[in-house]
mmCIF file of C-alpha atoms in Angstrom:
data_model
loop_
_atom_site.group_PDB
_atom_site.id
_atom_site.type_symbol
_atom_site.label_atom_id
_atom_site.label_comp_id
_atom_site.label_asym_id
_atom_site.label_seq_id
_atom_site.Cartn_x
_atom_site.Cartn_y
_atom_site.Cartn_z
ATOM 1 C CA UNK R 1 106.568 113.003 78.890
ATOM 2 C CA UNK R 2 109.259 114.020 76.213
ATOM 3 C CA UNK R 3 106.656 111.462 74.053
ATOM 4 C CA UNK R 4 103.650 113.256 74.716
ATOM 5 C CA UNK R 5 101.523 114.393 71.732
ATOM 6 C CA UNK R 6 101.642 118.152 70.941
ATOM 7 C CA UNK R 7 98.023 118.774 71.703
ATOM 8 C CA UNK R 8 99.058 116.899 75.367
ATOM 9 C CA UNK R 9 101.841 119.392 75.878
ATOM 10 C CA UNK R 10 99.861 122.119 74.665
ATOM 11 C CA UNK R 11 97.193 121.439 77.088
ATOM 12 C CA UNK R 12 99.497 121.572 79.934
ATOM 13 C CA UNK R 13 101.056 124.798 78.468
ATOM 14 C CA UNK R 14 97.884 126.389 78.844
ATOM 15 C CA UNK R 15 96.562 124.925 82.057
ATOM 16 C CA UNK R 16 100.385 127.300 83.114
ATOM 17 C CA UNK R 17 101.863 123.336 84.565
ATOM 18 C CA UNK R 18 105.302 123.731 82.533
ATOM 19 C CA UNK R 19 108.235 125.346 83.201
ATOM 20 C CA UNK R 20 109.576 127.948 81.291
ATOM 21 C CA UNK R 21 112.710 127.837 82.889
ATOM 22 C CA UNK R 22 114.661 125.089 85.623
ATOM 23 C CA UNK R 23 111.864 124.151 87.593
ATOM 24 C CA UNK R 24 111.701 124.673 91.682
ATOM 25 C CA UNK R 25 109.230 123.436 94.205
ATOM 26 C CA UNK R 26 108.485 125.197 97.127
ATOM 27 C CA UNK R 27 109.649 128.041 96.383
ATOM 28 C CA UNK R 28 106.555 130.105 96.144
ATOM 29 C CA UNK R 29 107.549 130.772 92.196
ATOM 30 C CA UNK R 30 105.720 128.561 90.666
ATOM 31 C CA UNK R 31 108.009 127.544 88.243
ATOM 32 C CA UNK R 32 106.023 124.657 86.962
ATOM 33 C CA UNK R 33 107.284 121.201 85.678
ATOM 34 C CA UNK R 34 109.630 120.057 83.281
ATOM 35 C CA UNK R 35 108.848 116.964 81.237
ATOM 36 C CA UNK R 36 110.742 113.476 81.566
ATOM 37 C CA UNK R 37 111.760 110.407 80.444
ATOM 38 C CA UNK R 38 111.941 108.043 83.457
ATOM 39 C CA UNK R 39 111.544 104.159 84.262
ATOM 40 C CA UNK R 40 111.411 102.582 88.047
ATOM 41 C CA UNK R 41 111.254 99.267 88.726
ATOM 42 C CA UNK R 42 111.216 97.262 92.181
ATOM 43 C CA UNK R 43 112.316 93.327 92.930
ATOM 44 C CA UNK R 44 109.523 92.034 94.556
ATOM 45 C CA UNK R 45 110.565 88.570 96.137
ATOM 46 C CA UNK R 46 109.376 86.414 99.171
ATOM 47 C CA UNK R 47 112.620 86.391 101.115
ATOM 48 C CA UNK R 48 113.608 89.365 103.717
ATOM 49 C CA UNK R 49 114.969 92.353 102.082
ATOM 50 C CA UNK R 50 117.179 95.733 103.150
ATOM 51 C CA UNK R 51 113.057 97.028 103.152
ATOM 52 C CA UNK R 52 109.841 96.686 104.583
ATOM 53 C CA UNK R 53 106.761 98.271 103.125
ATOM 54 C CA UNK R 54 104.611 99.098 106.117
ATOM 55 C CA UNK R 55 101.724 100.126 104.131
ATOM 56 C CA UNK R 56 100.029 102.357 101.700
ATOM 57 C CA UNK R 57 97.410 105.788 101.842
ATOM 58 C CA UNK R 58 95.066 105.976 98.887
ATOM 59 C CA UNK R 59 92.455 109.011 99.457
ATOM 60 C CA UNK R 60 90.333 110.605 96.752
ATOM 61 C CA UNK R 61 89.368 114.138 96.378
ATOM 62 C CA UNK R 62 87.045 114.767 93.673
ATOM 63 C CA UNK R 63 87.133 117.975 93.518
ATOM 64 C CA UNK R 64 88.991 119.318 90.808
ATOM 65 C CA UNK R 65 90.212 116.450 87.446
ATOM 66 C CA UNK R 66 93.417 117.442 87.365
ATOM 67 C CA UNK R 67 94.977 118.210 91.186
ATOM 68 C CA UNK R 68 94.180 117.925 94.658
ATOM 69 C CA UNK R 69 92.825 120.722 96.778
ATOM 70 C CA UNK R 70 91.269 119.507 99.677
ATOM 71 C CA UNK R 71 93.378 120.421 102.903
ATOM 72 C CA UNK R 72 91.644 117.644 104.810
ATOM 73 C CA UNK R 73 92.124 114.876 102.413
ATOM 74 C CA UNK R 74 95.829 115.611 102.409
ATOM 75 C CA UNK R 75 95.746 115.814 105.993
ATOM 76 C CA UNK R 76 93.622 112.397 106.605
ATOM 77 C CA UNK R 77 97.166 110.535 104.185
ATOM 78 C CA UNK R 78 99.566 112.417 105.944
ATOM 79 C CA UNK R 79 97.627 111.545 109.723
ATOM 80 C CA UNK R 80 97.257 107.616 108.108
ATOM 81 C CA UNK R 81 101.545 107.300 106.886
ATOM 82 C CA UNK R 82 101.649 108.661 110.293
ATOM 83 C CA UNK R 83 99.875 106.012 111.679
ATOM 84 C CA UNK R 84 102.344 103.839 109.861
ATOM 85 C CA UNK R 85 105.233 105.135 110.841
ATOM 86 C CA UNK R 86 105.403 107.860 112.712
ATOM 87 C CA UNK R 87 108.790 110.326 112.522
ATOM 88 C CA UNK R 88 109.598 109.737 109.371
ATOM 89 C CA UNK R 89 112.506 110.911 108.648
ATOM 90 C CA UNK R 90 112.644 111.917 105.129
ATOM 91 C CA UNK R 91 109.370 112.574 103.406
ATOM 92 C CA UNK R 92 109.580 112.472 99.534
ATOM 93 C CA UNK R 93 106.509 114.689 98.633
ATOM 94 C CA UNK R 94 104.930 115.338 95.137
ATOM 95 C CA UNK R 95 106.571 119.061 94.749
ATOM 96 C CA UNK R 96 105.422 119.690 91.106
ATOM 97 C CA UNK R 97 107.052 122.636 91.540
ATOM 98 C CA UNK R 98 103.312 124.768 90.422
ATOM 99 C CA UNK R 99 102.059 127.356 92.224
ATOM 100 C CA UNK R 100 98.437 126.243 93.800
ATOM 101 C CA UNK R 101 99.991 122.350 94.228
ATOM 102 C CA UNK R 102 103.353 123.427 95.905
ATOM 103 C CA UNK R 103 101.207 125.745 98.196
ATOM 104 C CA UNK R 104 98.391 123.196 99.266
ATOM 105 C CA UNK R 105 101.472 120.635 99.818
ATOM 106 C CA UNK R 106 103.607 122.866 101.664
ATOM 107 C CA UNK R 107 100.548 123.776 104.336
ATOM 108 C CA UNK R 108 100.080 120.485 105.275
ATOM 109 C CA UNK R 109 103.572 119.193 105.037
ATOM 110 C CA UNK R 110 103.940 121.794 107.842
ATOM 111 C CA UNK R 111 100.755 121.597 109.682
ATOM 112 C CA UNK R 112 101.703 118.413 111.598
ATOM 113 C CA UNK R 113 104.300 116.276 114.077
ATOM 114 C CA UNK R 114 105.835 115.303 110.104
ATOM 115 C CA UNK R 115 107.003 118.843 110.207
ATOM 116 C CA UNK R 116 110.599 118.047 111.427
ATOM 117 C CA UNK R 117 111.120 115.533 108.837
ATOM 118 C CA UNK R 118 113.559 116.271 106.083
ATOM 119 C CA UNK R 119 111.940 116.815 102.635
ATOM 120 C CA UNK R 120 113.594 115.496 98.980
ATOM 121 C CA UNK R 121 111.398 117.151 96.456
ATOM 122 C CA UNK R 122 113.312 115.220 93.446
ATOM 123 C CA UNK R 123 110.460 116.211 91.237
ATOM 124 C CA UNK R 124 112.524 119.189 89.572
ATOM 125 C CA UNK R 125 115.791 117.242 89.073
ATOM 126 C CA UNK R 126 114.176 114.197 87.268
ATOM 127 C CA UNK R 127 111.188 115.600 85.878
ATOM 128 C CA UNK R 128 107.729 115.394 85.361
ATOM 129 C CA UNK R 129 107.480 111.229 84.286
ATOM 130 C CA UNK R 130 103.721 111.218 83.647
ATOM 131 C CA UNK R 131 103.141 107.751 85.542
ATOM 132 C CA UNK R 132 106.456 106.693 86.447
ATOM 133 C CA UNK R 133 107.781 109.731 88.732
ATOM 134 C CA UNK R 134 106.475 108.491 91.742
ATOM 135 C CA UNK R 135 108.539 104.807 91.446
ATOM 136 C CA UNK R 136 111.574 106.353 90.180
ATOM 137 C CA UNK R 137 111.562 109.189 93.518
ATOM 138 C CA UNK R 138 110.828 106.816 95.642
ATOM 139 C CA UNK R 139 114.093 104.342 94.121
ATOM 140 C CA UNK R 140 116.428 107.185 94.633
ATOM 141 C CA UNK R 141 115.008 107.354 98.394
ATOM 142 C CA UNK R 142 116.303 103.957 98.936
ATOM 143 C CA UNK R 143 119.084 104.179 97.879
ATOM 144 C CA UNK R 144 119.635 106.974 100.478
ATOM 145 C CA UNK R 145 121.047 107.015 103.933
ATOM 146 C CA UNK R 146 117.408 106.975 105.205
ATOM 147 C CA UNK R 147 115.679 104.481 107.818
ATOM 148 C CA UNK R 148 112.240 105.885 107.740
ATOM 149 C CA UNK R 149 110.733 107.245 104.381
ATOM 150 C CA UNK R 150 106.773 108.182 102.989
ATOM 151 C CA UNK R 151 106.405 109.046 99.436
ATOM 152 C CA UNK R 152 103.671 111.389 99.007
ATOM 153 C CA UNK R 153 101.713 111.674 95.507
ATOM 154 C CA UNK R 154 98.731 113.105 94.298
ATOM 155 C CA UNK R 155 97.282 113.507 91.152
ATOM 156 C CA UNK R 156 95.495 113.028 88.128
ATOM 157 C CA UNK R 157 92.178 112.322 88.691
ATOM 158 C CA UNK R 158 92.323 114.134 92.087
ATOM 159 C CA UNK R 159 93.581 110.999 94.094
ATOM 160 C CA UNK R 160 96.181 111.297 96.702
ATOM 161 C CA UNK R 161 98.236 108.292 97.616
ATOM 162 C CA UNK R 162 101.246 107.608 99.838
ATOM 163 C CA UNK R 163 103.366 104.663 100.980
ATOM 164 C CA UNK R 164 105.754 104.001 104.126
ATOM 165 C CA UNK R 165 108.716 102.438 104.406
ATOM 166 C CA UNK R 166 111.110 101.483 106.378
ATOM 167 C CA UNK R 167 115.291 99.664 106.268
ATOM 168 C CA UNK R 168 115.741 96.764 108.379
ATOM 169 C CA UNK R 169 118.214 97.451 110.192
ATOM 170 C CA UNK R 170 119.200 93.502 110.483
ATOM 171 C CA UNK R 171 120.328 92.951 106.771
ATOM 172 C CA UNK R 172 122.989 94.159 104.715
ATOM 173 C CA UNK R 173 122.708 96.313 102.133
#
């Protein structure tokens, strides 16, 4: 994000989604997100490893070009993740720190059996990292002590995506 063209930065500022100070998520303050540099990668192998990808969910929500705002679409994503991996112990939400986005996501996260899971909004800590924040957040979560993780992304083009991963307890980490 730090290398974004000035007109893109200006567009984010005009939308009111850039943080003026330290960004936070789910506080109701709507501080916005901070541009950042980031990268994430995952090693894929044919041999068993410490983590198992149980599946993913991808839904569209065309009601707005830059954010998801359909509670039914978010609920379908959360229900689908619950079917893949019930009772997650950690959910990495999208958590942009924007007032509208956080309210929408918070409401969905509090409206189902998954509400007992620990939430770790990492985006305020790492920055937005257009296109890479989801991978960076998931990579950080895989280093946690959690065994059952959901990563949710909401974003540009009105998409909702989520993955469910589970630690393979028979493998040494």
